[in-house]
């Protein structure tokens, strides 16, 4: 009997102890979770539309970026350019240019020789022979004022080889022949070319006109050409023709 009472008291004591522990746990404050604030994302700036430009970029349908396409407006300079044939450098002899090649601002037809300082030039140190190994010519499109009168001026001489042959050439303004030149033997040489001057009056009926200078001489020696210029009436009056060399 006494043992049973002891067992009951032990069980009661254990129950009281367990109840006390539970009370302590219930009274312990529950920790408040810490709120971690993430930084606000910076707004992405809105780019203003770029100003209109000739340069445009395209994307291909297959993905990726297509090459940049540049829309370039080309404008031709007013007047005639490269009439003294000083560029490019022809050196100490000559360089033959073939059909459809460019010599400065000039377009070649047939063949012409770009002659360096081996021969006396009328302007600077270089000139051209309108014959390469075969007859040729040069042309250039010039932008001028429609309705105005101009003076087409040029210096000519004979290629000194084959003395007995008459050298001939033709001067065209657009499709019209404005002059034909024939140079008779005159005893010239590569150190004394005996340059002569010619001038033709032309009227521009449109803004863009073509100057065409063409050989009429067969073979490999033709008319030498230099100092080609297109002058207004005022410029021609202010700059008279040079005196031919004797």
Short mmCIF file of N, CA, C and O in Angstrom, two decimals, residues 82-209:
data_model
loop_
_atom_site.label_atom_id
_atom_site.label_comp_id
_atom_site.label_asym_id
_atom_site.label_seq_id
_atom_site.Cartn_x
_atom_site.Cartn_y
_atom_site.Cartn_z
N UNK A 82 40.39 68.96 -112.90
CA UNK A 82 41.57 68.20 -113.36
C UNK A 82 41.93 68.49 -114.82
O UNK A 82 42.36 67.59 -115.55
N UNK A 83 41.77 69.74 -115.21
CA UNK A 83 42.09 70.10 -116.59
C UNK A 83 43.58 70.22 -116.87
O UNK A 83 43.98 70.29 -118.04
N UNK A 84 44.42 70.21 -115.82
CA UNK A 84 45.87 70.30 -116.03
C UNK A 84 46.55 68.94 -115.93
O UNK A 84 47.76 68.84 -116.12
N UNK A 85 45.77 67.90 -115.60
CA UNK A 85 46.26 66.52 -115.59
C UNK A 85 47.47 66.32 -114.65
O UNK A 85 48.33 65.48 -114.90
N UNK A 86 47.51 67.08 -113.57
CA UNK A 86 48.63 66.99 -112.64
C UNK A 86 48.50 65.83 -111.66
O UNK A 86 49.47 65.47 -110.98
N UNK A 87 47.33 65.26 -111.54
CA UNK A 87 47.14 64.09 -110.68
C UNK A 87 46.40 63.00 -111.46
O UNK A 87 45.56 63.31 -112.29
N UNK A 88 46.73 61.73 -111.22
CA UNK A 88 47.83 61.25 -110.36
C UNK A 88 49.19 61.47 -110.99
O UNK A 88 49.28 61.93 -112.14
N UNK A 89 50.22 61.13 -110.27
CA UNK A 89 51.59 61.34 -110.74
C UNK A 89 51.94 60.31 -111.82
O UNK A 89 51.87 59.11 -111.59
N UNK A 90 52.32 60.80 -112.97
CA UNK A 90 52.68 59.91 -114.09
C UNK A 90 54.17 59.59 -114.10
O UNK A 90 54.61 58.80 -114.95
N UNK A 91 54.95 60.17 -113.21
CA UNK A 91 56.38 59.88 -113.15
C UNK A 91 57.17 60.58 -114.24
O UNK A 91 56.78 61.62 -114.77
N UNK A 92 58.27 59.96 -114.62
CA UNK A 92 59.18 60.58 -115.59
C UNK A 92 58.89 60.17 -117.02
O UNK A 92 59.51 60.71 -117.95
N UNK A 93 57.95 59.23 -117.24
CA UNK A 93 57.67 58.82 -118.61
C UNK A 93 56.17 58.98 -118.89
O UNK A 93 55.68 60.10 -118.92
N UNK A 94 55.44 57.89 -119.10
CA UNK A 94 54.01 58.00 -119.34
C UNK A 94 53.32 56.72 -118.89
O UNK A 94 53.93 55.67 -118.74
N UNK A 95 52.01 56.81 -118.68
CA UNK A 95 51.19 55.67 -118.28
C UNK A 95 50.01 55.60 -119.25
O UNK A 95 49.34 56.62 -119.49
N UNK A 96 49.75 54.43 -119.80
CA UNK A 96 48.64 54.26 -120.73
C UNK A 96 47.38 53.86 -119.97
O UNK A 96 47.41 52.92 -119.16
N UNK A 97 46.29 54.59 -120.23
CA UNK A 97 44.99 54.28 -119.63
C UNK A 97 44.08 53.70 -120.69
O UNK A 97 44.03 54.20 -121.82
N UNK A 98 43.32 52.66 -120.29
CA UNK A 98 42.45 51.97 -121.24
C UNK A 98 41.00 52.39 -121.13
O UNK A 98 40.61 53.20 -120.28
N UNK A 99 40.20 51.82 -122.01
CA UNK A 99 38.78 52.16 -122.11
C UNK A 99 38.05 51.99 -120.79
O UNK A 99 38.24 50.99 -120.08
N UNK A 100 37.22 52.97 -120.43
CA UNK A 100 36.37 52.98 -119.23
C UNK A 100 37.14 53.21 -117.93
O UNK A 100 36.54 53.18 -116.86
N UNK A 101 38.45 53.42 -117.99
CA UNK A 101 39.19 53.79 -116.79
C UNK A 101 39.01 55.27 -116.50
O UNK A 101 38.57 56.04 -117.36
N UNK A 102 39.35 55.66 -115.28
CA UNK A 102 39.26 57.06 -114.87
C UNK A 102 40.65 57.64 -114.71
O UNK A 102 41.54 57.00 -114.16
N UNK A 103 40.81 58.86 -115.18
CA UNK A 103 42.04 59.62 -114.99
C UNK A 103 41.63 60.92 -114.30
O UNK A 103 41.16 61.86 -114.94
N UNK A 104 41.78 60.96 -112.97
CA UNK A 104 41.23 62.10 -112.24
C UNK A 104 39.72 62.13 -112.41
O UNK A 104 39.03 61.14 -112.17
N UNK A 105 39.21 63.28 -112.87
CA UNK A 105 37.76 63.42 -113.08
C UNK A 105 37.34 63.04 -114.49
O UNK A 105 36.17 63.18 -114.85
N UNK A 106 38.27 62.56 -115.31
CA UNK A 106 37.99 62.24 -116.71
C UNK A 106 37.72 60.75 -116.87
O UNK A 106 38.33 59.90 -116.23
N UNK A 107 36.82 60.45 -117.81
CA UNK A 107 36.54 59.06 -118.20
C UNK A 107 37.21 58.79 -119.54
O UNK A 107 37.09 59.59 -120.47
N UNK A 108 37.90 57.66 -119.61
CA UNK A 108 38.67 57.34 -120.81
C UNK A 108 37.83 56.50 -121.77
O UNK A 108 37.09 55.61 -121.38
N UNK A 109 37.98 56.80 -123.07
CA UNK A 109 37.47 55.93 -124.12
C UNK A 109 38.63 55.57 -125.03
O UNK A 109 39.50 56.41 -125.31
N UNK A 110 38.68 54.31 -125.47
CA UNK A 110 39.85 53.89 -126.25
C UNK A 110 41.06 53.84 -125.35
O UNK A 110 41.02 53.28 -124.25
N UNK A 111 42.17 54.47 -125.79
CA UNK A 111 43.39 54.55 -124.99
C UNK A 111 43.98 55.94 -125.06
O UNK A 111 43.96 56.58 -126.13
N UNK A 112 44.52 56.41 -123.95
CA UNK A 112 45.27 57.67 -123.91
C UNK A 112 46.53 57.45 -123.09
O UNK A 112 46.60 56.53 -122.26
N UNK A 113 47.54 58.29 -123.33
CA UNK A 113 48.78 58.26 -122.55
C UNK A 113 48.81 59.46 -121.61
O UNK A 113 48.64 60.61 -122.05
N UNK A 114 49.01 59.19 -120.32
CA UNK A 114 49.22 60.25 -119.34
C UNK A 114 50.72 60.49 -119.25
O UNK A 114 51.47 59.63 -118.76
N UNK A 115 51.18 61.64 -119.73
CA UNK A 115 52.61 61.89 -119.93
C UNK A 115 53.16 62.71 -118.75
O UNK A 115 52.61 63.75 -118.39
N UNK A 116 54.27 62.21 -118.18
CA UNK A 116 54.93 62.90 -117.09
C UNK A 116 55.88 63.97 -117.59
O UNK A 116 55.76 64.47 -118.71
N UNK A 117 56.86 64.31 -116.73
CA UNK A 117 57.72 65.46 -117.06
C UNK A 117 58.78 65.14 -118.10
O UNK A 117 59.69 65.95 -118.34
N UNK A 118 58.67 63.95 -118.75
CA UNK A 118 59.59 63.65 -119.85
C UNK A 118 59.41 64.64 -121.00
O UNK A 118 60.34 64.93 -121.75
N UNK A 119 58.18 65.19 -121.16
CA UNK A 119 57.90 66.18 -122.19
C UNK A 119 57.48 67.49 -121.54
O UNK A 119 56.89 67.51 -120.46
N UNK A 120 57.73 68.57 -122.25
CA UNK A 120 57.32 69.89 -121.77
C UNK A 120 55.79 69.98 -121.74
O UNK A 120 55.12 69.62 -122.71
N UNK A 121 55.25 70.45 -120.62
CA UNK A 121 53.80 70.63 -120.48
C UNK A 121 53.44 72.10 -120.64
O UNK A 121 54.29 72.98 -120.48
N UNK A 122 52.20 72.37 -120.96
CA UNK A 122 51.74 73.76 -121.07
C UNK A 122 51.38 74.32 -119.70
O UNK A 122 51.54 75.52 -119.45
N UNK A 123 50.85 73.47 -118.81
CA UNK A 123 50.52 73.86 -117.44
C UNK A 123 51.13 72.83 -116.50
O UNK A 123 50.86 71.63 -116.65
N UNK A 124 51.92 73.25 -115.55
CA UNK A 124 52.51 72.31 -114.62
C UNK A 124 53.55 71.44 -115.29
O UNK A 124 54.37 71.92 -116.09
N UNK A 125 53.51 70.12 -115.01
CA UNK A 125 54.54 69.23 -115.54
C UNK A 125 53.97 68.03 -116.28
O UNK A 125 54.74 67.21 -116.79
N UNK A 126 52.64 67.89 -116.36
CA UNK A 126 52.05 66.70 -116.99
C UNK A 126 51.02 67.09 -118.04
O UNK A 126 50.42 68.17 -117.99
N UNK A 127 50.78 66.19 -118.98
CA UNK A 127 49.81 66.41 -120.06
C UNK A 127 49.31 65.04 -120.50
O UNK A 127 49.67 64.02 -119.92
N UNK A 128 48.46 65.00 -121.53
CA UNK A 128 48.04 63.71 -122.07
C UNK A 128 48.17 63.70 -123.59
O UNK A 128 48.11 64.75 -124.23
N UNK A 129 48.37 62.50 -124.12
CA UNK A 129 48.31 62.25 -125.55
C UNK A 129 46.99 61.53 -125.80
O UNK A 129 46.71 60.51 -125.17
N UNK A 130 46.16 62.05 -126.70
CA UNK A 130 44.86 61.44 -126.96
C UNK A 130 44.96 60.10 -127.68
O UNK A 130 43.94 59.48 -127.95
N UNK A 131 46.18 59.67 -127.98
CA UNK A 131 46.41 58.33 -128.53
C UNK A 131 47.30 57.55 -127.58
O UNK A 131 48.38 58.04 -127.19
N UNK A 132 46.84 56.35 -127.20
CA UNK A 132 47.73 55.42 -126.50
C UNK A 132 48.41 54.59 -127.56
O UNK A 132 49.12 55.12 -128.40
N UNK A 133 48.17 53.30 -127.55
CA UNK A 133 48.63 52.50 -128.69
C UNK A 133 47.61 52.58 -129.82
O UNK A 133 47.90 52.23 -130.96
N UNK A 134 46.39 53.04 -129.49
CA UNK A 134 45.32 53.27 -130.47
C UNK A 134 44.66 54.61 -130.14
O UNK A 134 44.87 55.16 -129.05
N UNK A 135 43.82 55.14 -131.02
CA UNK A 135 43.17 56.42 -130.74
C UNK A 135 42.25 56.33 -129.52
O UNK A 135 41.67 55.28 -129.22
N UNK A 136 42.10 57.43 -128.82
CA UNK A 136 41.24 57.46 -127.65
C UNK A 136 40.63 58.83 -127.45
O UNK A 136 40.61 59.68 -128.35
N UNK A 137 40.12 59.04 -126.26
CA UNK A 137 39.51 60.31 -125.93
C UNK A 137 39.21 60.39 -124.45
O UNK A 137 39.34 59.40 -123.71
N UNK A 138 38.78 61.56 -124.00
CA UNK A 138 38.40 61.76 -122.60
C UNK A 138 37.09 62.53 -122.56
O UNK A 138 36.77 63.30 -123.48
N UNK A 139 36.32 62.33 -121.50
CA UNK A 139 35.08 63.08 -121.33
C UNK A 139 34.86 63.34 -119.85
O UNK A 139 35.35 62.62 -118.98
N UNK A 140 34.08 64.40 -119.58
CA UNK A 140 33.76 64.78 -118.20
C UNK A 140 32.41 65.49 -118.18
O UNK A 140 32.15 66.35 -119.02
N UNK A 141 31.56 65.11 -117.23
CA UNK A 141 30.28 65.78 -117.05
C UNK A 141 30.48 66.95 -116.09
O UNK A 141 30.99 66.77 -114.98
N UNK A 142 30.08 68.14 -116.52
CA UNK A 142 30.29 69.34 -115.71
C UNK A 142 28.94 69.96 -115.36
O UNK A 142 28.00 69.94 -116.16
N UNK A 143 28.84 70.49 -114.16
CA UNK A 143 27.62 71.15 -113.68
C UNK A 143 27.82 72.66 -113.80
O UNK A 143 28.77 73.22 -113.25
N UNK A 144 26.92 73.30 -114.54
CA UNK A 144 27.00 74.74 -114.77
C UNK A 144 25.60 75.34 -114.62
O UNK A 144 24.64 74.65 -114.32
N UNK A 145 25.50 76.64 -114.87
CA UNK A 145 24.22 77.33 -114.78
C UNK A 145 23.53 77.30 -116.14
O UNK A 145 24.09 77.77 -117.13
N UNK A 146 22.33 76.73 -116.20
CA UNK A 146 21.63 76.67 -117.49
C UNK A 146 21.39 78.07 -118.07
O UNK A 146 21.10 79.02 -117.35
N UNK A 147 21.54 78.18 -119.40
CA UNK A 147 21.29 79.44 -120.09
C UNK A 147 22.48 80.36 -120.17
O UNK A 147 22.41 81.38 -120.86
N UNK A 148 23.59 80.03 -119.49
CA UNK A 148 24.76 80.91 -119.52
C UNK A 148 25.72 80.49 -120.62
O UNK A 148 25.76 79.35 -121.06
N UNK A 149 26.52 81.45 -121.07
CA UNK A 149 27.55 81.21 -122.07
C UNK A 149 28.88 80.95 -121.38
O UNK A 149 29.25 81.65 -120.43
N UNK A 150 29.60 79.94 -121.87
CA UNK A 150 30.90 79.58 -121.31
C UNK A 150 31.93 79.51 -122.43
O UNK A 150 31.60 79.40 -123.61
N UNK A 151 33.20 79.54 -122.00
CA UNK A 151 34.31 79.43 -122.95
C UNK A 151 35.13 78.20 -122.59
O UNK A 151 35.67 78.10 -121.48
N UNK A 152 35.21 77.26 -123.53
CA UNK A 152 35.99 76.04 -123.35
C UNK A 152 37.38 76.29 -123.94
O UNK A 152 37.53 76.50 -125.15
N UNK A 153 38.37 76.30 -123.07
CA UNK A 153 39.73 76.67 -123.47
C UNK A 153 40.66 75.48 -123.27
O UNK A 153 40.55 74.75 -122.27
N UNK A 154 41.60 75.27 -124.19
CA UNK A 154 42.56 74.17 -124.06
C UNK A 154 43.84 74.48 -124.82
O UNK A 154 43.85 75.29 -125.77
N UNK A 155 44.92 73.83 -124.37
CA UNK A 155 46.21 73.94 -125.06
C UNK A 155 46.47 72.64 -125.78
O UNK A 155 46.23 71.55 -125.24
N UNK A 156 46.96 72.73 -127.04
CA UNK A 156 47.21 71.55 -127.85
C UNK A 156 48.60 71.62 -128.46
O UNK A 156 49.16 72.70 -128.69
N UNK A 157 49.16 70.44 -128.73
CA UNK A 157 50.45 70.34 -129.42
C UNK A 157 50.49 68.98 -130.10
O UNK A 157 49.68 68.09 -129.82
N UNK A 158 51.44 68.83 -131.00
CA UNK A 158 51.60 67.56 -131.70
C UNK A 158 52.48 66.63 -130.88
O UNK A 158 53.44 67.06 -130.25
N UNK A 159 52.17 65.35 -130.88
CA UNK A 159 53.15 64.38 -130.44
C UNK A 159 54.32 64.50 -131.43
O UNK A 159 54.11 64.40 -132.64
N UNK A 160 55.55 64.74 -130.94
CA UNK A 160 56.65 65.07 -131.87
C UNK A 160 57.14 63.89 -132.71
O UNK A 160 57.94 64.11 -133.65
N UNK A 161 56.70 62.68 -132.43
CA UNK A 161 57.13 61.55 -133.24
C UNK A 161 56.34 61.49 -134.55
O UNK A 161 55.24 62.04 -134.65
N UNK A 162 56.91 60.84 -135.53
CA UNK A 162 56.29 60.74 -136.86
C UNK A 162 55.96 62.15 -137.39
O UNK A 162 54.82 62.53 -137.56
N UNK A 163 56.98 62.88 -137.66
CA UNK A 163 56.88 64.30 -137.99
C UNK A 163 55.93 64.60 -139.15
O UNK A 163 55.24 65.61 -139.15
N UNK A 164 55.86 63.74 -140.16
CA UNK A 164 55.08 64.07 -141.36
C UNK A 164 53.58 63.90 -141.16
O UNK A 164 52.78 64.30 -142.01
N UNK A 165 53.13 63.32 -140.07
CA UNK A 165 51.71 63.02 -139.87
C UNK A 165 50.99 64.22 -139.26
O UNK A 165 51.46 64.82 -138.30
N UNK A 166 49.83 64.56 -139.86
CA UNK A 166 48.99 65.63 -139.30
C UNK A 166 48.20 65.05 -138.13
O UNK A 166 47.58 63.98 -138.24
N UNK A 167 48.21 65.75 -137.00
CA UNK A 167 47.47 65.31 -135.80
C UNK A 167 46.10 65.98 -135.79
O UNK A 167 46.00 67.20 -135.91
N UNK A 168 45.04 65.18 -135.58
CA UNK A 168 43.69 65.75 -135.58
C UNK A 168 42.92 65.30 -134.34
O UNK A 168 43.12 64.20 -133.81
N UNK A 169 42.01 66.18 -133.90
CA UNK A 169 41.14 65.85 -132.79
C UNK A 169 39.82 66.61 -132.93
O UNK A 169 39.70 67.55 -133.73
N UNK A 170 38.85 66.22 -132.12
CA UNK A 170 37.49 66.77 -132.17
C UNK A 170 37.10 67.25 -130.77
O UNK A 170 37.39 66.61 -129.77
N UNK A 171 36.42 68.41 -130.73
CA UNK A 171 35.93 68.98 -129.47
C UNK A 171 34.41 68.93 -129.49
O UNK A 171 33.78 69.49 -130.40
N UNK A 172 33.82 68.28 -128.48
CA UNK A 172 32.36 68.16 -128.41
C UNK A 172 31.83 68.77 -127.11
O UNK A 172 32.43 68.63 -126.04
N UNK A 173 30.68 69.42 -127.24
CA UNK A 173 29.91 69.90 -126.09
C UNK A 173 28.57 69.17 -126.14
O UNK A 173 27.79 69.39 -127.05
N UNK A 174 28.36 68.27 -125.20
CA UNK A 174 27.24 67.33 -125.28
C UNK A 174 27.37 66.54 -126.57
O UNK A 174 28.41 65.95 -126.83
N UNK A 175 26.39 66.55 -127.44
CA UNK A 175 26.48 65.76 -128.67
C UNK A 175 26.91 66.60 -129.88
O UNK A 175 27.02 66.07 -130.99
N UNK A 176 27.17 67.87 -129.66
CA UNK A 176 27.49 68.76 -130.78
C UNK A 176 29.01 68.93 -130.93
O UNK A 176 29.72 69.14 -129.93
N UNK A 177 29.49 68.84 -132.17
CA UNK A 177 30.90 69.12 -132.45
C UNK A 177 31.07 70.63 -132.54
O UNK A 177 30.47 71.29 -133.39
N UNK A 178 31.87 71.19 -131.62
CA UNK A 178 32.08 72.65 -131.61
C UNK A 178 33.42 73.03 -132.22
O UNK A 178 33.68 74.22 -132.46
N UNK A 179 34.26 72.03 -132.51
CA UNK A 179 35.53 72.36 -133.13
C UNK A 179 36.31 71.12 -133.54
O UNK A 179 36.19 70.06 -132.91
N UNK A 180 37.07 71.26 -134.64
CA UNK A 180 37.98 70.21 -135.09
C UNK A 180 39.37 70.84 -135.22
O UNK A 180 39.51 71.91 -135.83
N UNK A 181 40.36 70.18 -134.68
CA UNK A 181 41.72 70.73 -134.65
C UNK A 181 42.61 69.85 -135.51
O UNK A 181 42.58 68.61 -135.40
N UNK A 182 43.40 70.48 -136.37
CA UNK A 182 44.40 69.78 -137.19
C UNK A 182 45.74 70.48 -136.99
O UNK A 182 45.85 71.69 -137.22
N UNK A 183 46.72 69.74 -136.55
CA UNK A 183 48.04 70.30 -136.28
C UNK A 183 49.05 69.76 -137.29
O UNK A 183 49.34 68.55 -137.32
N UNK A 184 49.55 70.65 -138.11
CA UNK A 184 50.52 70.27 -139.13
C UNK A 184 51.92 70.18 -138.54
O UNK A 184 52.19 70.73 -137.45
N UNK A 185 52.82 69.49 -139.19
CA UNK A 185 54.19 69.41 -138.69
C UNK A 185 54.77 70.80 -138.46
O UNK A 185 54.64 71.70 -139.32
N UNK A 186 55.40 71.00 -137.31
CA UNK A 186 55.92 72.33 -136.98
C UNK A 186 57.31 72.27 -136.36
O UNK A 186 57.80 73.27 -135.82
N UNK A 187 57.94 71.10 -136.45
CA UNK A 187 59.31 71.00 -135.94
C UNK A 187 59.41 71.00 -134.42
O UNK A 187 60.47 71.30 -133.87
N UNK A 188 58.33 70.62 -133.70
CA UNK A 188 58.40 70.62 -132.24
C UNK A 188 59.18 69.41 -131.73
O UNK A 188 59.46 68.46 -132.48
N UNK A 189 59.54 69.44 -130.46
CA UNK A 189 60.27 68.34 -129.82
C UNK A 189 59.77 68.20 -128.39
O UNK A 189 58.99 69.02 -127.90
N UNK A 190 60.21 67.16 -127.70
CA UNK A 190 59.71 66.93 -126.35
C UNK A 190 60.16 68.01 -125.37
O UNK A 190 59.57 68.18 -124.31
N UNK A 191 61.21 68.77 -125.72
CA UNK A 191 61.62 69.89 -124.87
C UNK A 191 61.07 71.22 -125.35
O UNK A 191 61.17 72.22 -124.63
N UNK A 192 60.52 71.25 -126.53
CA UNK A 192 59.90 72.46 -127.08
C UNK A 192 58.66 72.02 -127.87
O UNK A 192 58.71 71.83 -129.08
N UNK A 193 57.56 71.87 -127.15
CA UNK A 193 56.36 71.29 -127.73
C UNK A 193 55.58 72.25 -128.63
O UNK A 193 54.69 71.83 -129.37
N UNK A 194 55.88 73.54 -128.54
CA UNK A 194 55.17 74.56 -129.34
C UNK A 194 53.65 74.48 -129.10
O UNK A 194 52.84 74.29 -130.03
N UNK A 195 53.26 74.62 -127.86
CA UNK A 195 51.84 74.56 -127.49
C UNK A 195 51.05 75.68 -128.14
O UNK A 195 51.52 76.82 -128.25
N UNK A 196 49.86 75.36 -128.58
CA UNK A 196 48.93 76.34 -129.15
C UNK A 196 47.64 76.34 -128.34
O UNK A 196 47.29 75.35 -127.70
N UNK A 197 46.93 77.48 -128.36
CA UNK A 197 45.71 77.61 -127.57
C UNK A 197 44.49 77.68 -128.47
O UNK A 197 44.51 78.28 -129.55
N UNK A 198 43.43 77.03 -128.02
CA UNK A 198 42.14 77.07 -128.72
C UNK A 198 41.06 77.42 -127.70
O UNK A 198 41.15 77.06 -126.52
N UNK A 199 40.03 78.12 -128.18
CA UNK A 199 38.92 78.48 -127.30
C UNK A 199 37.61 78.40 -128.09
O UNK A 199 37.54 78.85 -129.24
N UNK A 200 36.58 77.82 -127.45
CA UNK A 200 35.28 77.63 -128.10
C UNK A 200 34.18 78.15 -127.18
O UNK A 200 34.20 77.91 -125.97
N UNK A 201 33.23 78.86 -127.78
CA UNK A 201 32.11 79.40 -127.02
C UNK A 201 30.97 78.38 -127.02
O UNK A 201 30.57 77.90 -128.09
N UNK A 202 30.47 78.05 -125.85
CA UNK A 202 29.38 77.08 -125.72
C UNK A 202 28.30 77.67 -124.82
O UNK A 202 28.56 78.53 -123.98
N UNK A 203 27.07 77.21 -125.02
CA UNK A 203 25.93 77.66 -124.21
C UNK A 203 25.35 76.45 -123.49
O UNK A 203 25.10 75.41 -124.11
N UNK A 204 25.13 76.59 -122.19
CA UNK A 204 24.56 75.48 -121.41
C UNK A 204 23.04 75.53 -121.51
O UNK A 204 22.41 76.49 -121.12
N UNK A 205 22.46 74.48 -122.04
CA UNK A 205 21.00 74.39 -122.12
C UNK A 205 20.42 73.62 -120.94
O UNK A 205 19.21 73.53 -120.78
N UNK A 206 21.31 73.04 -120.11
CA UNK A 206 20.89 72.26 -118.95
C UNK A 206 21.97 72.40 -117.88
O UNK A 206 23.04 72.95 -118.13
N UNK A 207 21.67 71.88 -116.70
CA UNK A 207 22.62 72.03 -115.60
C UNK A 207 23.86 71.16 -115.79
O UNK A 207 24.97 71.59 -115.55
N UNK A 208 23.67 69.92 -116.25
CA UNK A 208 24.80 69.01 -116.44
C UNK A 208 25.09 68.84 -117.92
O UNK A 208 24.20 68.50 -118.70
N UNK A 209 26.32 69.09 -118.31
CA UNK A 209 26.74 69.02 -119.70
C UNK A 209 28.02 68.20 -119.80
O UNK A 209 28.78 68.10 -118.84
#
